[in-house]
Amino acid sequence: DAKTTQPNSMESNEEEPVHLPCNHSTISGTDYIHWYRQLPSQGPEYVIHGLTSNVNNRMASLAIAEDRKSSTLILHRATLRDAAVYYCILRDGGGGNQFYFGTGTSLTVIP
Amino acid sequence: GAGVSQSPSNKVTEKGKDVELRCDPISGHTALYWYRQSLGQGLEFLIYFQGNSAPDKSGLPSDRFSAERTGGSVSTLTIQRTQQEDSAVYLCASSTRQGGYNEQFFGPGTRLTVL
């Protein structure tokens, strides 16, 4: 299974942008890149996903490298509510359900 | 609308007892997933149901673990003869269809403690 590598933890000051990196050097052509986040004592929630092109939504932006071997989740202005564990996940778009959640990046937002 | 619900929210049991964990997915969602999250760890895939297809049980850690989904809706995860290493948060998620591009909606989880 294609796997992802993320830093264990990151810090950001409130109201500053945050760039959360993810390496996925063994990504296959049909793998979608998903980001979820998990707030304390809650189940994970969807943030954003993409395949090849950069993506924007109301929560975040996803920048995907041209070779697709890495991606970056961008939170444009971190708030205290963004403190969570962020998971970068590869999901097979061909219909399978093989994936790897990993341990994610724990984001601390400093007031 | 209603999200994914799970019950109970907390379960404390003694080693060797059987437990049943319930998941009510979002109405109309055909795909249902069970995960396990041990303290301080990421999510571990357990089992996946898609419509009427045979479930993917490849993530179940032992034959003490089983799951069923009745009528394509509610799912029950059963752990027989519980062990202390089974202590974890068990999360359920549902989505509208299989494939890599679907969004999974997670329930709040059931925290299982085996004494």
PDB file of C-alpha atoms in Angstrom:
ATOM      1  CA  ASP A   1       0.000   0.000   0.000  1.00  0.00           C
ATOM      2  CA  ALA A   2       1.195   3.467  -0.796  1.00  0.00           C
ATOM      3  CA  LYS A   3       1.983   5.272   2.431  1.00  0.00           C
ATOM      4  CA  THR A   4       2.454   8.835   3.581  1.00  0.00           C
ATOM      5  CA  THR A   5       5.051  10.550   5.741  1.00  0.00           C
ATOM      6  CA  GLN A   6       4.213  13.590   7.847  1.00  0.00           C
ATOM      7  CA  PRO A   7       6.017  15.474  10.615  1.00  0.00           C
ATOM      8  CA  ASN A   8       4.828  14.419  14.048  1.00  0.00           C
ATOM      9  CA  SER A   9       4.060  17.949  15.186  1.00  0.00           C
ATOM     10  CA  MET A  10       4.022  21.581  14.100  1.00  0.00           C
ATOM     11  CA  GLU A  11       3.300  24.914  15.716  1.00  0.00           C
ATOM     12  CA  SER A  12       1.767  28.030  14.296  1.00  0.00           C
ATOM     13  CA  ASN A  13       0.866  31.432  15.613  1.00  0.00           C
ATOM     14  CA  GLU A  14      -2.766  32.375  15.513  1.00  0.00           C
ATOM     15  CA  GLU A  15      -3.874  34.194  12.351  1.00  0.00           C
ATOM     16  CA  GLU A  16      -0.756  33.170  10.440  1.00  0.00           C
ATOM     17  CA  PRO A  17      -0.711  30.733   7.514  1.00  0.00           C
ATOM     18  CA  VAL A  18       0.209  27.110   8.141  1.00  0.00           C
ATOM     19  CA  HIS A  19       1.775  24.767   5.615  1.00  0.00           C
ATOM     20  CA  LEU A  20       1.442  21.098   6.537  1.00  0.00           C
ATOM     21  CA  PRO A  21       3.637  18.852   4.372  1.00  0.00           C
ATOM     22  CA  CYS A  22       3.073  15.271   3.306  1.00  0.00           C
ATOM     23  CA  ASN A  23       5.364  12.964   1.360  1.00  0.00           C
ATOM     24  CA  HIS A  24       3.918  10.111  -0.661  1.00  0.00           C
ATOM     25  CA  SER A  25       6.696   8.999  -2.967  1.00  0.00           C
ATOM     26  CA  THR A  26       5.054   5.654  -3.824  1.00  0.00           C
ATOM     27  CA  ILE A  27       1.732   7.156  -4.883  1.00  0.00           C
ATOM     28  CA  SER A  28       0.065   5.415  -7.807  1.00  0.00           C
ATOM     29  CA  GLY A  29      -1.705   7.038 -10.705  1.00  0.00           C
ATOM     30  CA  THR A  30      -5.172   6.302  -9.342  1.00  0.00           C
ATOM     31  CA  ASP A  31      -4.532   7.420  -5.762  1.00  0.00           C
ATOM     32  CA  TYR A  32      -6.398  10.478  -4.543  1.00  0.00           C
ATOM     33  CA  ILE A  33      -4.764  12.597  -1.837  1.00  0.00           C
ATOM     34  CA  HIS A  34      -7.119  13.225   1.057  1.00  0.00           C
ATOM     35  CA  TRP A  35      -6.673  15.315   4.165  1.00  0.00           C
ATOM     36  CA  TYR A  36      -8.684  14.782   7.311  1.00  0.00           C
ATOM     37  CA  ARG A  37      -8.321  16.339  10.700  1.00  0.00           C
ATOM     38  CA  GLN A  38      -9.226  15.111  14.138  1.00  0.00           C
ATOM     39  CA  LEU A  39     -10.053  17.515  16.902  1.00  0.00           C
ATOM     40  CA  PRO A  40      -9.586  16.309  20.473  1.00  0.00           C
ATOM     41  CA  SER A  41     -12.109  13.657  21.510  1.00  0.00           C
ATOM     42  CA  GLN A  42     -13.844  13.691  18.130  1.00  0.00           C
ATOM     43  CA  GLY A  43     -13.916  11.523  15.043  1.00  0.00           C
ATOM     44  CA  PRO A  44     -11.930  12.698  12.024  1.00  0.00           C
ATOM     45  CA  GLU A  45     -13.513  15.176   9.638  1.00  0.00           C
ATOM     46  CA  TYR A  46     -12.868  15.692   5.963  1.00  0.00           C
ATOM     47  CA  VAL A  47     -10.811  18.726   4.996  1.00  0.00           C
ATOM     48  CA  ILE A  48      -9.968  18.493   1.297  1.00  0.00           C
ATOM     49  CA  HIS A  49      -8.898  16.102  -1.432  1.00  0.00           C
ATOM     50  CA  GLY A  50      -7.296  16.232  -4.857  1.00  0.00           C
ATOM     51  CA  LEU A  51      -5.783  14.167  -7.614  1.00  0.00           C
ATOM     52  CA  THR A  52      -3.421  16.260  -9.711  1.00  0.00           C
ATOM     53  CA  SER A  53      -4.446  19.914  -9.643  1.00  0.00           C
ATOM     54  CA  ASN A  54      -4.328  22.259  -6.691  1.00  0.00           C
ATOM     55  CA  VAL A  55      -7.636  22.532  -4.872  1.00  0.00           C
ATOM     56  CA  ASN A  56      -9.275  25.215  -2.776  1.00  0.00           C
ATOM     57  CA  ASN A  57     -12.292  25.085  -0.504  1.00  0.00           C
ATOM     58  CA  ARG A  58     -13.616  27.118   2.373  1.00  0.00           C
ATOM     59  CA  MET A  59     -11.470  25.250   4.883  1.00  0.00           C
ATOM     60  CA  ALA A  60      -8.100  25.036   3.185  1.00  0.00           C
ATOM     61  CA  SER A  61      -6.045  24.757   0.037  1.00  0.00           C
ATOM     62  CA  LEU A  62      -4.199  21.702  -1.228  1.00  0.00           C
ATOM     63  CA  ALA A  63      -1.041  22.152  -3.236  1.00  0.00           C
ATOM     64  CA  ILE A  64       0.066  19.021  -5.098  1.00  0.00           C
ATOM     65  CA  ALA A  65       3.576  18.688  -6.489  1.00  0.00           C
ATOM     66  CA  GLU A  66       3.861  18.184 -10.212  1.00  0.00           C
ATOM     67  CA  ASP A  67       5.229  14.656  -9.752  1.00  0.00           C
ATOM     68  CA  ARG A  68       2.521  14.007  -7.099  1.00  0.00           C
ATOM     69  CA  LYS A  69       5.090  12.647  -4.690  1.00  0.00           C
ATOM     70  CA  SER A  70       4.287  15.289  -2.121  1.00  0.00           C
ATOM     71  CA  SER A  71       1.531  17.672  -1.179  1.00  0.00           C
ATOM     72  CA  THR A  72       0.946  20.533   1.220  1.00  0.00           C
ATOM     73  CA  LEU A  73      -2.190  21.432   3.122  1.00  0.00           C
ATOM     74  CA  ILE A  74      -2.438  25.181   3.557  1.00  0.00           C
ATOM     75  CA  LEU A  75      -4.508  26.817   6.268  1.00  0.00           C
ATOM     76  CA  HIS A  76      -4.556  30.468   5.286  1.00  0.00           C
ATOM     77  CA  ARG A  77      -5.145  31.912   8.757  1.00  0.00           C
ATOM     78  CA  ALA A  78      -4.775  29.538  11.660  1.00  0.00           C
ATOM     79  CA  THR A  79      -7.285  29.849  14.469  1.00  0.00           C
ATOM     80  CA  LEU A  80      -7.339  28.158  17.837  1.00  0.00           C
ATOM     81  CA  ARG A  81     -10.102  25.896  16.500  1.00  0.00           C
ATOM     82  CA  ASP A  82      -7.648  24.533  13.920  1.00  0.00           C
ATOM     83  CA  ALA A  83      -5.595  22.824  16.619  1.00  0.00           C
ATOM     84  CA  ALA A  84      -5.938  19.157  15.687  1.00  0.00           C
ATOM     85  CA  VAL A  85      -4.165  16.145  14.253  1.00  0.00           C
ATOM     86  CA  TYR A  86      -4.029  16.387  10.465  1.00  0.00           C
ATOM     87  CA  TYR A  87      -3.900  13.181   8.447  1.00  0.00           C
ATOM     88  CA  CYS A  88      -2.703  12.917   4.879  1.00  0.00           C
ATOM     89  CA  ILE A  89      -4.211   9.806   3.293  1.00  0.00           C
ATOM     90  CA  LEU A  90      -4.004   8.128  -0.088  1.00  0.00           C
ATOM     91  CA  ARG A  91      -7.172   6.515  -1.362  1.00  0.00           C
ATOM     92  CA  ASP A  92      -7.392   4.343  -4.447  1.00  0.00           C
ATOM     93  CA  GLY A  93      -9.710   6.015  -6.920  1.00  0.00           C
ATOM     94  CA  GLY A  94     -10.030   2.799  -8.851  1.00  0.00           C
ATOM     95  CA  GLY A  95     -12.636   1.521  -6.435  1.00  0.00           C
ATOM     96  CA  GLY A  96     -10.520  -0.259  -3.857  1.00  0.00           C
ATOM     97  CA  ASN A  97     -10.385   0.625  -0.234  1.00  0.00           C
ATOM     98  CA  GLN A  98      -6.690   0.215   0.488  1.00  0.00           C
ATOM     99  CA  PHE A  99      -5.375   3.172   2.441  1.00  0.00           C
ATOM    100  CA  TYR A 100      -3.052   4.173   5.276  1.00  0.00           C
ATOM    101  CA  PHE A 101      -4.006   6.743   7.877  1.00  0.00           C
ATOM    102  CA  GLY A 102      -0.668   7.115   9.601  1.00  0.00           C
ATOM    103  CA  THR A 103      -0.117   9.047  12.816  1.00  0.00           C
ATOM    104  CA  GLY A 104      -0.615  12.475  11.284  1.00  0.00           C
ATOM    105  CA  THR A 105       0.718  15.889  12.274  1.00  0.00           C
ATOM    106  CA  SER A 106      -0.370  17.373  15.575  1.00  0.00           C
ATOM    107  CA  LEU A 107      -0.866  21.101  14.991  1.00  0.00           C
ATOM    108  CA  THR A 108      -0.593  23.463  17.934  1.00  0.00           C
ATOM    109  CA  VAL A 109      -1.890  26.996  17.439  1.00  0.00           C
ATOM    110  CA  ILE A 110      -0.330  29.565  19.709  1.00  0.00           C
ATOM    111  CA  PRO A 111      -2.507  32.537  20.705  1.00  0.00           C
TER     112      PRO A 111
ATOM    113  CA  GLY B   1     -29.347  16.107   8.821  1.00  0.00           C
ATOM    114  CA  ALA B   2     -28.297  13.377  11.212  1.00  0.00           C
ATOM    115  CA  GLY B   3     -24.702  12.283  11.067  1.00  0.00           C
ATOM    116  CA  VAL B   4     -23.141   8.944  11.881  1.00  0.00           C
ATOM    117  CA  SER B   5     -24.038   7.812  15.361  1.00  0.00           C
ATOM    118  CA  GLN B   6     -22.377   5.191  17.516  1.00  0.00           C
ATOM    119  CA  SER B   7     -23.370   3.505  20.717  1.00  0.00           C
ATOM    120  CA  PRO B   8     -22.417   3.190  23.427  1.00  0.00           C
ATOM    121  CA  SER B   9     -20.125   6.193  23.699  1.00  0.00           C
ATOM    122  CA  ASN B  10     -18.144   4.450  26.419  1.00  0.00           C
ATOM    123  CA  LYS B  11     -17.900   0.796  27.327  1.00  0.00           C
ATOM    124  CA  VAL B  12     -15.988  -0.716  30.212  1.00  0.00           C
ATOM    125  CA  THR B  13     -15.768  -4.475  30.291  1.00  0.00           C
ATOM    126  CA  GLU B  14     -13.825  -7.212  31.965  1.00  0.00           C
ATOM    127  CA  LYS B  15     -11.223  -9.269  30.196  1.00  0.00           C
ATOM    128  CA  GLY B  16     -12.793 -12.303  28.567  1.00  0.00           C
ATOM    129  CA  LYS B  17     -16.262 -10.801  28.082  1.00  0.00           C
ATOM    130  CA  ASP B  18     -17.859 -10.197  24.694  1.00  0.00           C
ATOM    131  CA  VAL B  19     -18.848  -6.704  23.564  1.00  0.00           C
ATOM    132  CA  GLU B  20     -21.013  -5.331  20.775  1.00  0.00           C
ATOM    133  CA  LEU B  21     -20.525  -1.871  19.314  1.00  0.00           C
ATOM    134  CA  ARG B  22     -23.177  -0.302  17.124  1.00  0.00           C
ATOM    135  CA  CYS B  23     -22.945   2.099  14.211  1.00  0.00           C
ATOM    136  CA  ASP B  24     -25.832   3.909  12.523  1.00  0.00           C
ATOM    137  CA  PRO B  25     -24.562   5.366   9.242  1.00  0.00           C
ATOM    138  CA  ILE B  26     -25.992   8.344   7.409  1.00  0.00           C
ATOM    139  CA  SER B  27     -29.166   7.328   5.621  1.00  0.00           C
ATOM    140  CA  GLY B  28     -28.480   6.364   2.019  1.00  0.00           C
ATOM    141  CA  HIS B  29     -24.767   5.822   2.466  1.00  0.00           C
ATOM    142  CA  THR B  30     -23.823   2.502   0.916  1.00  0.00           C
ATOM    143  CA  ALA B  31     -20.287   2.255   2.236  1.00  0.00           C
ATOM    144  CA  LEU B  32     -19.480   1.708   5.917  1.00  0.00           C
ATOM    145  CA  TYR B  33     -16.066   1.436   7.577  1.00  0.00           C
ATOM    146  CA  TRP B  34     -14.863   0.424  11.019  1.00  0.00           C
ATOM    147  CA  TYR B  35     -11.550   1.702  12.400  1.00  0.00           C
ATOM    148  CA  ARG B  36      -9.689   1.346  15.657  1.00  0.00           C
ATOM    149  CA  GLN B  37      -7.610   4.073  17.280  1.00  0.00           C
ATOM    150  CA  SER B  38      -5.365   3.192  20.165  1.00  0.00           C
ATOM    151  CA  LEU B  39      -4.180   5.924  22.520  1.00  0.00           C
ATOM    152  CA  GLY B  40      -1.953   8.396  20.706  1.00  0.00           C
ATOM    153  CA  GLN B  41      -2.038   6.403  17.477  1.00  0.00           C
ATOM    154  CA  GLY B  42      -3.497   6.885  14.031  1.00  0.00           C
ATOM    155  CA  LEU B  43      -6.518   5.054  12.727  1.00  0.00           C
ATOM    156  CA  GLU B  44      -6.268   1.349  11.948  1.00  0.00           C
ATOM    157  CA  PHE B  45      -8.649  -0.002   9.331  1.00  0.00           C
ATOM    158  CA  LEU B  46     -10.702  -2.993  10.468  1.00  0.00           C
ATOM    159  CA  ILE B  47     -13.479  -3.790   7.988  1.00  0.00           C
ATOM    160  CA  TYR B  48     -15.376  -2.271   5.063  1.00  0.00           C
ATOM    161  CA  PHE B  49     -18.903  -2.883   3.781  1.00  0.00           C
ATOM    162  CA  GLN B  50     -20.091  -1.748   0.362  1.00  0.00           C
ATOM    163  CA  GLY B  51     -23.708  -2.348  -0.555  1.00  0.00           C
ATOM    164  CA  ASN B  52     -24.496  -6.034  -0.877  1.00  0.00           C
ATOM    165  CA  SER B  53     -20.935  -7.023  -1.693  1.00  0.00           C
ATOM    166  CA  ALA B  54     -18.927  -9.301   0.566  1.00  0.00           C
ATOM    167  CA  PRO B  55     -17.192  -7.174   3.202  1.00  0.00           C
ATOM    168  CA  ASP B  56     -13.466  -6.560   3.156  1.00  0.00           C
ATOM    169  CA  LYS B  57     -12.320  -8.069   6.440  1.00  0.00           C
ATOM    170  CA  SER B  58      -8.623  -7.735   5.757  1.00  0.00           C
ATOM    171  CA  GLY B  59      -8.023  -5.375   8.677  1.00  0.00           C
ATOM    172  CA  LEU B  60      -9.572  -7.473  11.429  1.00  0.00           C
ATOM    173  CA  PRO B  61      -6.737  -8.254  13.864  1.00  0.00           C
ATOM    174  CA  SER B  62      -7.962 -11.690  14.945  1.00  0.00           C
ATOM    175  CA  ASP B  63     -10.868 -14.103  14.668  1.00  0.00           C
ATOM    176  CA  ARG B  64     -12.235 -12.662  17.896  1.00  0.00           C
ATOM    177  CA  PHE B  65     -13.368  -9.678  15.845  1.00  0.00           C
ATOM    178  CA  SER B  66     -16.387  -9.834  13.569  1.00  0.00           C
ATOM    179  CA  ALA B  67     -18.864  -7.392  12.088  1.00  0.00           C
ATOM    180  CA  GLU B  68     -22.136  -7.503  10.286  1.00  0.00           C
ATOM    181  CA  ARG B  69     -24.329  -5.021   8.550  1.00  0.00           C
ATOM    182  CA  THR B  70     -28.044  -5.699   8.531  1.00  0.00           C
ATOM    183  CA  GLY B  71     -30.281  -4.447   5.756  1.00  0.00           C
ATOM    184  CA  GLY B  72     -27.497  -2.384   4.316  1.00  0.00           C
ATOM    185  CA  SER B  73     -27.734   0.083   7.177  1.00  0.00           C
ATOM    186  CA  VAL B  74     -26.865  -0.492  10.843  1.00  0.00           C
ATOM    187  CA  SER B  75     -23.618  -2.295  11.588  1.00  0.00           C
ATOM    188  CA  THR B  76     -22.462  -4.137  14.688  1.00  0.00           C
ATOM    189  CA  LEU B  77     -18.835  -4.828  15.542  1.00  0.00           C
ATOM    190  CA  THR B  78     -18.447  -7.744  17.939  1.00  0.00           C
ATOM    191  CA  ILE B  79     -15.341  -8.519  19.929  1.00  0.00           C
ATOM    192  CA  GLN B  80     -15.341 -11.886  21.643  1.00  0.00           C
ATOM    193  CA  ARG B  81     -13.262 -12.772  24.678  1.00  0.00           C
ATOM    194  CA  THR B  82     -11.934  -9.235  24.999  1.00  0.00           C
ATOM    195  CA  GLN B  83      -8.300  -8.649  25.878  1.00  0.00           C
ATOM    196  CA  GLN B  84      -6.676  -5.591  27.424  1.00  0.00           C
ATOM    197  CA  GLU B  85      -4.980  -4.768  24.119  1.00  0.00           C
ATOM    198  CA  ASP B  86      -8.452  -4.336  22.603  1.00  0.00           C
ATOM    199  CA  SER B  87      -8.833  -1.117  24.609  1.00  0.00           C
ATOM    200  CA  ALA B  88      -9.160   1.690  22.089  1.00  0.00           C
ATOM    201  CA  VAL B  89     -11.615   4.055  20.468  1.00  0.00           C
ATOM    202  CA  TYR B  90     -13.610   2.292  17.767  1.00  0.00           C
ATOM    203  CA  LEU B  91     -14.693   4.632  14.989  1.00  0.00           C
ATOM    204  CA  CYS B  92     -17.286   4.080  12.304  1.00  0.00           C
ATOM    205  CA  ALA B  93     -17.547   6.046   9.068  1.00  0.00           C
ATOM    206  CA  SER B  94     -19.914   6.005   6.120  1.00  0.00           C
ATOM    207  CA  SER B  95     -19.814   7.388   2.614  1.00  0.00           C
ATOM    208  CA  THR B  96     -22.023   7.563  -0.431  1.00  0.00           C
ATOM    209  CA  ARG B  97     -19.961   5.243  -2.610  1.00  0.00           C
ATOM    210  CA  GLN B  98     -16.720   3.381  -2.772  1.00  0.00           C
ATOM    211  CA  GLY B  99     -13.645   4.702  -4.463  1.00  0.00           C
ATOM    212  CA  GLY B 100     -10.913   7.129  -3.660  1.00  0.00           C
ATOM    213  CA  TYR B 101     -12.836  10.311  -4.232  1.00  0.00           C
ATOM    214  CA  ASN B 102     -15.602   9.896  -1.684  1.00  0.00           C
ATOM    215  CA  GLU B 103     -15.771  11.783   1.594  1.00  0.00           C
ATOM    216  CA  GLN B 104     -16.068   9.695   4.716  1.00  0.00           C
ATOM    217  CA  PHE B 105     -18.242  10.929   7.545  1.00  0.00           C
ATOM    218  CA  PHE B 106     -17.108   9.723  10.940  1.00  0.00           C
ATOM    219  CA  GLY B 107     -19.084   9.042  14.072  1.00  0.00           C
ATOM    220  CA  PRO B 108     -17.901  10.162  17.508  1.00  0.00           C
ATOM    221  CA  GLY B 109     -16.549   6.721  18.341  1.00  0.00           C
ATOM    222  CA  THR B 110     -16.969   4.216  21.159  1.00  0.00           C
ATOM    223  CA  ARG B 111     -14.267   4.223  23.796  1.00  0.00           C
ATOM    224  CA  LEU B 112     -13.704   0.633  24.906  1.00  0.00           C
ATOM    225  CA  THR B 113     -11.817  -0.095  28.091  1.00  0.00           C
ATOM    226  CA  VAL B 114     -10.981  -3.690  28.940  1.00  0.00           C
ATOM    227  CA  LEU B 115     -10.002  -4.170  32.569  1.00  0.00           C
TER     228      LEU B 115
END
